[in-house]
C-alpha cells in the first residue's frame, strides 16, 4: 500500500456519500452518486478523487480481500462489473476507502439488526416483485422466496460464509441461498402397535431400520436424487438390541420403545420423554453447526399414525373418527378398530387431556420419535443462523404442533422458520395444519405469505419423503431471490402502468 513519501499512509476525509443497500434502503443521502475523498497530504499532485461505490468495492477487494464479502452483503451496486479505477494517485486511496467501508458496514448492520420480521417480509416482497418477470408469474415459488429471505434476513448476498464477527458485532449474517440440507429421521416403536392399529407388526420398524441402513428405503432413494441433501437416521426407541451401520442410537432410557397407552398406565415416563426430546435437539444442533441451511424432519415407527391422531385429538378436541386415518393402509373393519382404539385411549386419559398440560399428555400417549422431532424443531427455531425447517407429513406436522404448544415462547421463531413440505393424504393432516395456524394466532399468520403446504402429491409414507422433495423447491425459491436480476439491474424495460 502506498504512502506519501515519508512512510506514512495519508488519511482521507469523507465529504458526502450516497449508499444503496441490498434491501433498497438508503444509508444516507447526497446530491451526487459519488463519494469524494480529500487527502490531507499537501504533496499530492491530485487534491481530490471521485470514487463511486463499485470502484470502492474494487479497491476493498484488491487490498483487503475478505472485505468484499461485506460490501457484497450491503450493496447491490458493488456486485456490478468494475468500470474503471480511482482517478488520480490510486496508491494513497485504499486505506481511507476501506476504512469508510467498515464504518458504513457497521452502520448498516446496526440498521439490519433493528429491522423486524414484517419489515423483512415487505422488503423481500418488493425485491421479488422487481425481478425480470411479470409479478406473481412464478406462483408460490415467489412466496417461498420471500419467506426464505425474511427468515435469513438477507436479500442480495453473494458470499459463501458468514461475515467476520468483528464487523457484525458478533452476530451471524447469512446468505438467503439454501445450499446444504440435512434430513433427520427419528425412529421408535410404540406399545400401541400391539393393539393392532396397523397393517404391519411392530417388528417392521426394526426391519425398516436395517433397510434404511443399507440405503434401500424410499427416503434413501430421494436423498440420492437430491443434491446436497444428506440423511441422518437416529434410533430413539426401536425395540431391538441390534445395531446397524449409519444408524445413530440414543435410547438409554427407552430401549424397547413406549408402552401401550391403552393397556398400560401411560406410554412413557417424563425421563424418557426428556431424553428423546434432548436427542432431537442434539442431532439438530449438530447438523446446524455444520453450516446446514435447511433441516428436514422425518419419522419411522409402526403405530405412530394412531399416536399422532391421539395427540391431535387432545389439542383440537375433535372426535377419534375425524383425526384417525388409514396410516399403513388399514381399511374397513380394521380402520374401525383403529378408530375405536384411539377413542378408548382418549377416554382413558381424559383427565390429563383436560388439564392441557402438554408434557403430561405427551407422556400419557407417546411417542419417542415424535418427542425427538419436537426437540429438533425447537433447536432449529432457536438457532441464530436462521435455518429453514422442512416439516414432512401428518405425524411430523403433529410433532411440530406439539412443539408450539410446549414452547409458546418460541412461537414467533417457529413460525418464521417452518415450511410444511406437503399435504399428506391422511385426511387429518389438514386439521393438524389448521391447529398449527390457530396456535400461532392471527398476529403471526397474517404476516407474509401463507404457510400452507408446498406440495399435494397424495403422499402418506412418512420417512421425510415429502420434506426431501420440498428441499429442492426451497433451494429453487432461494436462488430466484438471490440470483435473478431486477429490471433495473438487467436494463430491461418494465411494464408501463
GROMACS .gro file of N, CA, C and O in nm, residues 48-109:
model
  248
   48UNK      N    1  -0.824   1.576  -0.511
   48UNK     CA    2  -0.947   1.501  -0.485
   48UNK      C    3  -0.954   1.378  -0.572
   48UNK      O    4  -0.893   1.371  -0.678
   49UNK      N    5  -1.030   1.279  -0.527
   49UNK     CA    6  -1.065   1.161  -0.608
   49UNK      C    7  -1.214   1.140  -0.597
   49UNK      O    8  -1.270   1.143  -0.487
   50UNK      N    9  -1.281   1.119  -0.706
   50UNK     CA   10  -1.423   1.084  -0.705
   50UNK      C   11  -1.434   0.933  -0.721
   50UNK      O   12  -1.394   0.879  -0.824
   51UNK      N   13  -1.485   0.865  -0.620
   51UNK     CA   14  -1.486   0.719  -0.617
   51UNK      C   15  -1.631   0.672  -0.603
   51UNK      O   16  -1.694   0.698  -0.501
   52UNK      N   17  -1.683   0.605  -0.706
   52UNK     CA   18  -1.819   0.554  -0.691
   52UNK      C   19  -1.816   0.422  -0.614
   52UNK      O   20  -1.710   0.368  -0.584
   53UNK      N   21  -1.934   0.368  -0.586
   53UNK     CA   22  -1.944   0.252  -0.496
   53UNK      C   23  -1.876   0.129  -0.555
   53UNK      O   24  -1.809   0.053  -0.484
   54UNK      N   25  -1.891   0.109  -0.684
   54UNK     CA   26  -1.829  -0.007  -0.749
   54UNK      C   27  -1.677   0.003  -0.740
   54UNK      O   28  -1.609  -0.096  -0.712
   55UNK      N   29  -1.624   0.123  -0.761
   55UNK     CA   30  -1.480   0.142  -0.753
   55UNK      C   31  -1.429   0.118  -0.611
   55UNK      O   32  -1.323   0.059  -0.590
   56UNK      N   33  -1.507   0.164  -0.514
   56UNK     CA   34  -1.467   0.145  -0.375
   56UNK      C   35  -1.464  -0.004  -0.341
   56UNK      O   36  -1.373  -0.053  -0.274
   57UNK      N   37  -1.562  -0.077  -0.393
   57UNK     CA   38  -1.563  -0.222  -0.371
   57UNK      C   39  -1.442  -0.288  -0.437
   57UNK      O   40  -1.382  -0.381  -0.382
   58UNK      N   41  -1.407  -0.239  -0.556
   58UNK     CA   42  -1.292  -0.294  -0.627
   58UNK      C   43  -1.163  -0.275  -0.545
   58UNK      O   44  -1.082  -0.366  -0.533
   59UNK      N   45  -1.149  -0.157  -0.487
   59UNK     CA   46  -1.029  -0.130  -0.407
   59UNK      C   47  -1.029  -0.216  -0.281
   59UNK      O   48  -0.925  -0.272  -0.241
   60UNK      N   49  -1.145  -0.226  -0.218
   60UNK     CA   50  -1.152  -0.310  -0.098
   60UNK      C   51  -1.114  -0.454  -0.130
   60UNK      O   52  -1.043  -0.520  -0.054
   61UNK      N   53  -1.160  -0.501  -0.246
   61UNK     CA   54  -1.126  -0.638  -0.286
   61UNK      C   55  -0.977  -0.652  -0.313
   61UNK      O   56  -0.913  -0.748  -0.273
   62UNK      N   57  -0.923  -0.554  -0.379
   62UNK     CA   58  -0.783  -0.561  -0.420
   62UNK      C   59  -0.689  -0.556  -0.300
   62UNK      O   60  -0.588  -0.628  -0.296
   63UNK      N   61  -0.723  -0.475  -0.200
   63UNK     CA   62  -0.630  -0.454  -0.091
   63UNK      C   63  -0.671  -0.522   0.040
   63UNK      O   64  -0.590  -0.536   0.130
   64UNK      N   65  -0.799  -0.557   0.052
   64UNK     CA   66  -0.843  -0.610   0.180
   64UNK      C   67  -0.913  -0.745   0.170
   64UNK      O   68  -0.960  -0.797   0.270
   65UNK      N   69  -0.919  -0.805   0.053
   65UNK     CA   70  -0.970  -0.942   0.040
   65UNK      C   71  -1.107  -0.964   0.097
   65UNK      O   72  -1.207  -0.936   0.032
   66UNK      N   73  -1.116  -1.016   0.219
   66UNK     CA   74  -1.247  -1.053   0.276
   66UNK      C   75  -1.346  -0.938   0.286
   66UNK      O   76  -1.466  -0.961   0.298
   67UNK      N   77  -1.299  -0.815   0.280
   67UNK     CA   78  -1.392  -0.703   0.290
   67UNK      C   79  -1.495  -0.704   0.177
   67UNK      O   80  -1.605  -0.654   0.193
   68UNK      N   81  -1.458  -0.760   0.063
   68UNK     CA   82  -1.552  -0.761  -0.048
   68UNK      C   83  -1.677  -0.838  -0.013
   68UNK      O   84  -1.787  -0.807  -0.059
   69UNK      N   85  -1.664  -0.941   0.073
   69UNK     CA   86  -1.783  -1.016   0.114
   69UNK      C   87  -1.878  -0.925   0.190
   69UNK      O   88  -1.999  -0.931   0.175
   70UNK      N   89  -1.823  -0.839   0.273
   70UNK     CA   90  -1.904  -0.746   0.348
   70UNK      C   91  -1.974  -0.648   0.254
   70UNK      O   92  -2.093  -0.622   0.264
   71UNK      N   93  -1.898  -0.592   0.160
   71UNK     CA   94  -1.956  -0.498   0.066
   71UNK      C   95  -2.066  -0.566  -0.015
   71UNK      O   96  -2.172  -0.508  -0.041
   72UNK      N   97  -2.045  -0.688  -0.054
   72UNK     CA   98  -2.147  -0.759  -0.132
   72UNK      C   99  -2.274  -0.779  -0.052
   72UNK      O  100  -2.383  -0.782  -0.109
   73UNK      N  101  -2.261  -0.797   0.079
   73UNK     CA  102  -2.382  -0.813   0.160
   73UNK      C  103  -2.460  -0.683   0.161
   73UNK      O  104  -2.581  -0.680   0.150
   74UNK      N  105  -2.390  -0.571   0.176
   74UNK     CA  106  -2.455  -0.444   0.199
   74UNK      C  107  -2.503  -0.378   0.071
   74UNK      O  108  -2.601  -0.308   0.069
   75UNK      N  109  -2.437  -0.402  -0.040
   75UNK     CA  110  -2.461  -0.319  -0.156
   75UNK      C  111  -2.493  -0.399  -0.281
   75UNK      O  112  -2.426  -0.496  -0.314
   76UNK      N  113  -2.594  -0.353  -0.353
   76UNK     CA  114  -2.625  -0.410  -0.483
   76UNK      C  115  -2.522  -0.367  -0.586
   76UNK      O  116  -2.469  -0.446  -0.663
   77UNK      N  117  -2.490  -0.237  -0.585
   77UNK     CA  118  -2.401  -0.181  -0.687
   77UNK      C  119  -2.262  -0.243  -0.683
   77UNK      O  120  -2.195  -0.254  -0.785
   78UNK      N  121  -2.220  -0.287  -0.563
   78UNK     CA  122  -2.086  -0.344  -0.552
   78UNK      C  123  -2.072  -0.474  -0.627
   78UNK      O  124  -1.961  -0.521  -0.652
   79UNK      N  125  -2.185  -0.534  -0.665
   79UNK     CA  126  -2.178  -0.657  -0.741
   79UNK      C  127  -2.168  -0.632  -0.890
   79UNK      O  128  -2.158  -0.724  -0.970
   80UNK      N  129  -2.183  -0.507  -0.931
   80UNK     CA  130  -2.178  -0.476  -1.073
   80UNK      C  131  -2.036  -0.493  -1.127
   80UNK      O  132  -1.939  -0.502  -1.051
   81UNK      N  133  -2.026  -0.494  -1.257
   81UNK     CA  134  -1.896  -0.506  -1.322
   81UNK      C  135  -1.811  -0.385  -1.288
   81UNK      O  136  -1.859  -0.271  -1.289
   82UNK      N  137  -1.685  -0.409  -1.258
   82UNK     CA  138  -1.595  -0.298  -1.224
   82UNK      C  139  -1.571  -0.214  -1.350
   82UNK      O  140  -1.527  -0.265  -1.451
   83UNK      N  141  -1.603  -0.085  -1.341
   83UNK     CA  142  -1.586   0.003  -1.456
   83UNK      C  143  -1.492   0.117  -1.419
   83UNK      O  144  -1.533   0.221  -1.368
   84UNK      N  145  -1.366   0.095  -1.443
   84UNK     CA  146  -1.269   0.200  -1.417
   84UNK      C  147  -1.205   0.188  -1.281
   84UNK      O  148  -1.245   0.108  -1.198
   85UNK      N  149  -1.107   0.264  -1.255
   85UNK     CA  150  -1.034   0.267  -1.129
   85UNK      C  151  -1.039   0.407  -1.071
   85UNK      O  152  -1.097   0.499  -1.128
   86UNK      N  153  -0.977   0.422  -0.957
   86UNK     CA  154  -0.974   0.552  -0.890
   86UNK      C  155  -0.898   0.651  -0.976
   86UNK      O  156  -0.794   0.619  -1.032
   87UNK      N  157  -0.953   0.769  -0.989
   87UNK     CA  158  -0.885   0.872  -1.066
   87UNK      C  159  -0.775   0.936  -0.981
   87UNK      O  160  -0.799   0.971  -0.867
   88UNK      N  161  -0.660   0.953  -1.039
   88UNK     CA  162  -0.554   1.021  -0.967
   88UNK      C  163  -0.458   0.924  -0.903
   88UNK      O  164  -0.435   0.815  -0.953
   89UNK      N  165  -0.404   0.962  -0.790
   89UNK     CA  166  -0.300   0.885  -0.724
   89UNK      C  167  -0.361   0.770  -0.646
   89UNK      O  168  -0.394   0.784  -0.528
   90UNK      N  169  -0.383   0.657  -0.714
   90UNK     CA  170  -0.453   0.543  -0.655
   90UNK      C  171  -0.385   0.493  -0.529
   90UNK      O  172  -0.450   0.444  -0.438
   91UNK      N  173  -0.251   0.506  -0.521
   91UNK     CA  174  -0.177   0.449  -0.409
   91UNK      C  175  -0.218   0.509  -0.276
   91UNK      O  176  -0.204   0.446  -0.172
   92UNK      N  177  -0.267   0.630  -0.275
   92UNK     CA  178  -0.299   0.696  -0.149
   92UNK      C  179  -0.442   0.673  -0.102
   92UNK      O  180  -0.479   0.719   0.005
   93UNK      N  181  -0.523   0.602  -0.183
   93UNK     CA  182  -0.666   0.597  -0.154
   93UNK      C  183  -0.712   0.476  -0.074
   93UNK      O  184  -0.800   0.489   0.010
   94UNK      N  185  -0.660   0.355  -0.095
   94UNK     CA  186  -0.722   0.235  -0.038
   94UNK      C  187  -0.748   0.237   0.112
   94UNK      O  188  -0.852   0.192   0.157
   95UNK      N  189  -0.656   0.287   0.190
   95UNK     CA  190  -0.675   0.286   0.335
   95UNK      C  191  -0.800   0.362   0.374
   95UNK      O  192  -0.884   0.315   0.450
   96UNK      N  193  -0.815   0.482   0.318
   96UNK     CA  194  -0.930   0.565   0.352
   96UNK      C  195  -1.060   0.500   0.305
   96UNK      O  196  -1.160   0.500   0.376
   97UNK      N  197  -1.057   0.446   0.184
   97UNK     CA  198  -1.178   0.385   0.131
   97UNK      C  199  -1.218   0.262   0.212
   97UNK      O  200  -1.334   0.245   0.250
   98UNK      N  201  -1.122   0.175   0.240
   98UNK     CA  202  -1.153   0.055   0.318
   98UNK      C  203  -1.203   0.091   0.456
   98UNK      O  204  -1.295   0.029   0.509
   99UNK      N  205  -1.142   0.193   0.518
   99UNK     CA  206  -1.187   0.237   0.650
   99UNK      C  207  -1.331   0.285   0.643
   99UNK      O  208  -1.412   0.256   0.732
  100UNK      N  209  -1.365   0.359   0.537
  100UNK     CA  210  -1.501   0.408   0.524
  100UNK      C  211  -1.599   0.294   0.499
  100UNK      O  212  -1.712   0.296   0.548
  101UNK      N  213  -1.557   0.193   0.422
  101UNK     CA  214  -1.641   0.076   0.400
  101UNK      C  215  -1.679   0.012   0.533
  101UNK      O  216  -1.794  -0.022   0.558
  102UNK      N  217  -1.580  -0.003   0.621
  102UNK     CA  218  -1.606  -0.064   0.752
  102UNK      C  219  -1.706   0.019   0.831
  102UNK      O  220  -1.799  -0.033   0.893
  103UNK      N  221  -1.689   0.151   0.831
  103UNK     CA  222  -1.780   0.239   0.903
  103UNK      C  223  -1.923   0.221   0.850
  103UNK      O  224  -2.019   0.208   0.925
  104UNK      N  225  -1.936   0.221   0.717
  104UNK     CA  226  -2.068   0.210   0.656
  104UNK      C  227  -2.130   0.074   0.683
  104UNK      O  228  -2.250   0.062   0.707
  105UNK      N  229  -2.047  -0.031   0.678
  105UNK     CA  230  -2.097  -0.166   0.705
  105UNK      C  231  -2.150  -0.176   0.847
  105UNK      O  232  -2.258  -0.230   0.872
  106UNK      N  233  -2.075  -0.127   0.942
  106UNK     CA  234  -2.119  -0.135   1.082
  106UNK      C  235  -2.250  -0.058   1.102
  106UNK      O  236  -2.340  -0.103   1.174
  107UNK      N  237  -2.259   0.056   1.036
  107UNK     CA  238  -2.381   0.135   1.048
  107UNK      C  239  -2.499   0.060   0.987
  107UNK      O  240  -2.609   0.057   1.040
  108UNK      N  241  -2.473  -0.003   0.869
  108UNK     CA  242  -2.580  -0.075   0.800
  108UNK      C  243  -2.624  -0.197   0.881
  108UNK      O  244  -2.745  -0.225   0.891
  109UNK      N  245  -2.529  -0.268   0.939
  109UNK     CA  246  -2.563  -0.386   1.017
  109UNK      C  247  -2.645  -0.348   1.140
  109UNK      O  248  -2.735  -0.420   1.182
   0.00000   0.00000   0.00000
